Tab-separated table of C-alpha atoms in Angstrom:
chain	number	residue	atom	x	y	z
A	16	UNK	CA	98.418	83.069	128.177
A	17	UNK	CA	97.394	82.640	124.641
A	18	UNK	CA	99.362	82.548	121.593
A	19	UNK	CA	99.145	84.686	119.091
A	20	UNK	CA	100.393	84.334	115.623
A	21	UNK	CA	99.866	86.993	113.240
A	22	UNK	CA	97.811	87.715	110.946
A	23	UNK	CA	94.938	85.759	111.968
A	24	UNK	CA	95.708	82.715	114.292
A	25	UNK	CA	95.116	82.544	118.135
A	26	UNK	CA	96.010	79.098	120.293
A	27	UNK	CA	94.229	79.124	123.292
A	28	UNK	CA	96.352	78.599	126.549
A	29	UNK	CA	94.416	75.486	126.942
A	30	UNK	CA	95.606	73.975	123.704
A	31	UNK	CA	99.394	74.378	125.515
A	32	UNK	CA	100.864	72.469	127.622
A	33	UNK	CA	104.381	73.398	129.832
A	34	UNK	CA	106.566	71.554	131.668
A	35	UNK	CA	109.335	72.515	133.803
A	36	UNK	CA	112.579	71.195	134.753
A	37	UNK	CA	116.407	71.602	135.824
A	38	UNK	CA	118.510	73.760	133.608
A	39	UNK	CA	121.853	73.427	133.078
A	40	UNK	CA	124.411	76.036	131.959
A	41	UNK	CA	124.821	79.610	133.716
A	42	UNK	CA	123.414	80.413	137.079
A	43	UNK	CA	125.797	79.274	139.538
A	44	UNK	CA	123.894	77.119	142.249
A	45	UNK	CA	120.660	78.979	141.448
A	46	UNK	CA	120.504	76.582	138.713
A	47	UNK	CA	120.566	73.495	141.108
A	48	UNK	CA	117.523	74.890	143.080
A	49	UNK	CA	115.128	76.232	140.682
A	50	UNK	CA	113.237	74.746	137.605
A	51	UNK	CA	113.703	77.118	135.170
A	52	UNK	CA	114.146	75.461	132.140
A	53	UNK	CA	110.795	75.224	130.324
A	54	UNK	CA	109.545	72.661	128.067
A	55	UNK	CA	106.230	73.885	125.807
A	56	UNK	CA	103.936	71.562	123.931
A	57	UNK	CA	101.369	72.104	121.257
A	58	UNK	CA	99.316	69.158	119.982
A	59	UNK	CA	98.782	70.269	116.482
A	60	UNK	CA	97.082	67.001	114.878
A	61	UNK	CA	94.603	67.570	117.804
A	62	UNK	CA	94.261	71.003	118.051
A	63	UNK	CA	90.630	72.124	117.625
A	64	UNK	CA	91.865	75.835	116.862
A	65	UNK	CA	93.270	75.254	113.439
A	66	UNK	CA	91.783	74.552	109.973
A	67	UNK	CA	91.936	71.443	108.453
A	68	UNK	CA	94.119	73.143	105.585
A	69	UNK	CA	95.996	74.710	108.140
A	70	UNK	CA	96.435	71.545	110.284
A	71	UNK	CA	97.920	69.105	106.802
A	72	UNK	CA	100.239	72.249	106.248
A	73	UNK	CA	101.626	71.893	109.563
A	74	UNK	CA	101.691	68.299	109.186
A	75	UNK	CA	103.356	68.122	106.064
A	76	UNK	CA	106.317	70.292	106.858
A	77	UNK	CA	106.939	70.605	110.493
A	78	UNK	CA	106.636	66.139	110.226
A	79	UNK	CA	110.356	65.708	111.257
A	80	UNK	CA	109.902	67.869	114.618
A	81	UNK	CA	106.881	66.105	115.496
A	82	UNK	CA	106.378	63.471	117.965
A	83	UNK	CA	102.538	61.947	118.054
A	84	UNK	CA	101.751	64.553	116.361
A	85	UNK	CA	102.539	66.935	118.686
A	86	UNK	CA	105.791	69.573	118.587
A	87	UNK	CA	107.591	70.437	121.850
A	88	UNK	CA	110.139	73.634	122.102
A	89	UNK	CA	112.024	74.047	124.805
A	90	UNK	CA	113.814	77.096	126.194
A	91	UNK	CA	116.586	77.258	128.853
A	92	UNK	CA	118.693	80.195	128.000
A	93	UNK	CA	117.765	82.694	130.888
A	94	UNK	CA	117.970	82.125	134.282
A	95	UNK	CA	114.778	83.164	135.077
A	96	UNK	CA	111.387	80.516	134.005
A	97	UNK	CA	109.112	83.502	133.218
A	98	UNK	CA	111.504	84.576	130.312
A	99	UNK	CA	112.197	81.094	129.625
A	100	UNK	CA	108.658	80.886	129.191
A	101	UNK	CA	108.471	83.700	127.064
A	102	UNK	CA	111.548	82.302	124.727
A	103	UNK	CA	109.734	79.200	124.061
A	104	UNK	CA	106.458	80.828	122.966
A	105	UNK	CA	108.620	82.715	120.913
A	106	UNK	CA	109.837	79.600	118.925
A	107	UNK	CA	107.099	77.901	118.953
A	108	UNK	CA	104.967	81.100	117.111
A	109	UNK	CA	107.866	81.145	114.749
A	110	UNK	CA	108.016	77.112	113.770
A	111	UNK	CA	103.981	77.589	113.109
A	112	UNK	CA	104.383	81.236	111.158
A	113	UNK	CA	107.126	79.049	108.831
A	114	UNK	CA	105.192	76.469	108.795
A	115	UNK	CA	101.968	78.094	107.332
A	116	UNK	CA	103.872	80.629	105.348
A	117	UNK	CA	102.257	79.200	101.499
A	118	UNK	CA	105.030	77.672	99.458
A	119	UNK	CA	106.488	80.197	96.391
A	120	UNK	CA	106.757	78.075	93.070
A	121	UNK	CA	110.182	78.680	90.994
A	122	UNK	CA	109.825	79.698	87.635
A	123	UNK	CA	112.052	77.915	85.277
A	124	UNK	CA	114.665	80.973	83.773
A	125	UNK	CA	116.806	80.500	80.788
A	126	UNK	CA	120.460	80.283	81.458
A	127	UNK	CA	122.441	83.769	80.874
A	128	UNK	CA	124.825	83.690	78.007
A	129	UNK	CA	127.902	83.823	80.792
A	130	UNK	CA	126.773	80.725	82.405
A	131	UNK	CA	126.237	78.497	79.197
A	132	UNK	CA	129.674	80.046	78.314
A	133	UNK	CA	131.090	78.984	81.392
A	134	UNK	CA	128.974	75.610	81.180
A	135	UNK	CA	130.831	74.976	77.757
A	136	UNK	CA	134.606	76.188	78.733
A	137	UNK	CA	133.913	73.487	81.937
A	138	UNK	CA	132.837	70.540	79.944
A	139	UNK	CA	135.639	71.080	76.792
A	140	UNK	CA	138.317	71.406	80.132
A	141	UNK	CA	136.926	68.618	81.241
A	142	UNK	CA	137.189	66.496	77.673
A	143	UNK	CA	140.520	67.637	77.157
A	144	UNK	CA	141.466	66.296	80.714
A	145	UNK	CA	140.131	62.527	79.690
A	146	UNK	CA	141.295	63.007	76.129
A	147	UNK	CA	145.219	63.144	77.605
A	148	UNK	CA	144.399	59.917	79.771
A	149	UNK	CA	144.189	57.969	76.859
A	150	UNK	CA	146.537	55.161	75.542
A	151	UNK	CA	149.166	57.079	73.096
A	152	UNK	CA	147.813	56.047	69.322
A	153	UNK	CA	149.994	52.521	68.430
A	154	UNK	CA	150.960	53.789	65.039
């Protein structure tokens, strides 16, 4: 089953890989027979699919969740592996939709009028508070 991340990007199921394993949590002793916890894999610094832009993008800002280059989701929530499955395709769309989402630069703003007032009312408390710290004037 492919991936599909809107607008324009499609990983091929053969670019995934899943693993399967115990779950803890609910389920009673369902949980002790049944690997329905599910583990999916993308290998983005390998991954033929993406663009070289798109692949440093990914790099740059997904870098703490990657492992070899590669990011890994996992999903145990559900009791069942197919919607397991489905969970964990889920996050992993939305860690590559954030991740290619184009970065917004701020635009420096003047301050308002109420915050420099409250910026100057602060620093004057503040002086005042130091001010009465001082040694009494030996006179």
């Amino acid at each position: 089953m492919d991936l599909e991340i809107p607008p324009s990007l499609t990983i091929p199921a053969s670019e995934l890989s899943w693993r399967f394993s115990r779950s803890s949590g609910p389920g009673g002793q369902h949980v002790n027979t049944t690997d329905s916890r599910a583990e999916l894999t993308f290998n983005v610094a390998g991954s033929a699919t993406l663009t070289e832009e798109q692949r440093q993008m990914l790099l740059g800002r997904l870098g703490r969740k990657l492992v070899g280059g590669a990011i890994t989701v996992t999903a145990s929530e559900e009791r069942s592996q197919l919607r397991n499955r489905e969970i964990a395709m889920a996050k992993l769309a939305e860690l590559i939709r954030a991740g290619l989402v184009p970065e917004t630069v701020r635009r420096a703003s003047k301050p308002t009028r109420g915050s420099a007032r409250r910026h100057r009312a602060a620093k004057e408390l503040r002086s005042a508070t130091k001010q009465q710290r001082r040694r009494p004037a030996a006179d």
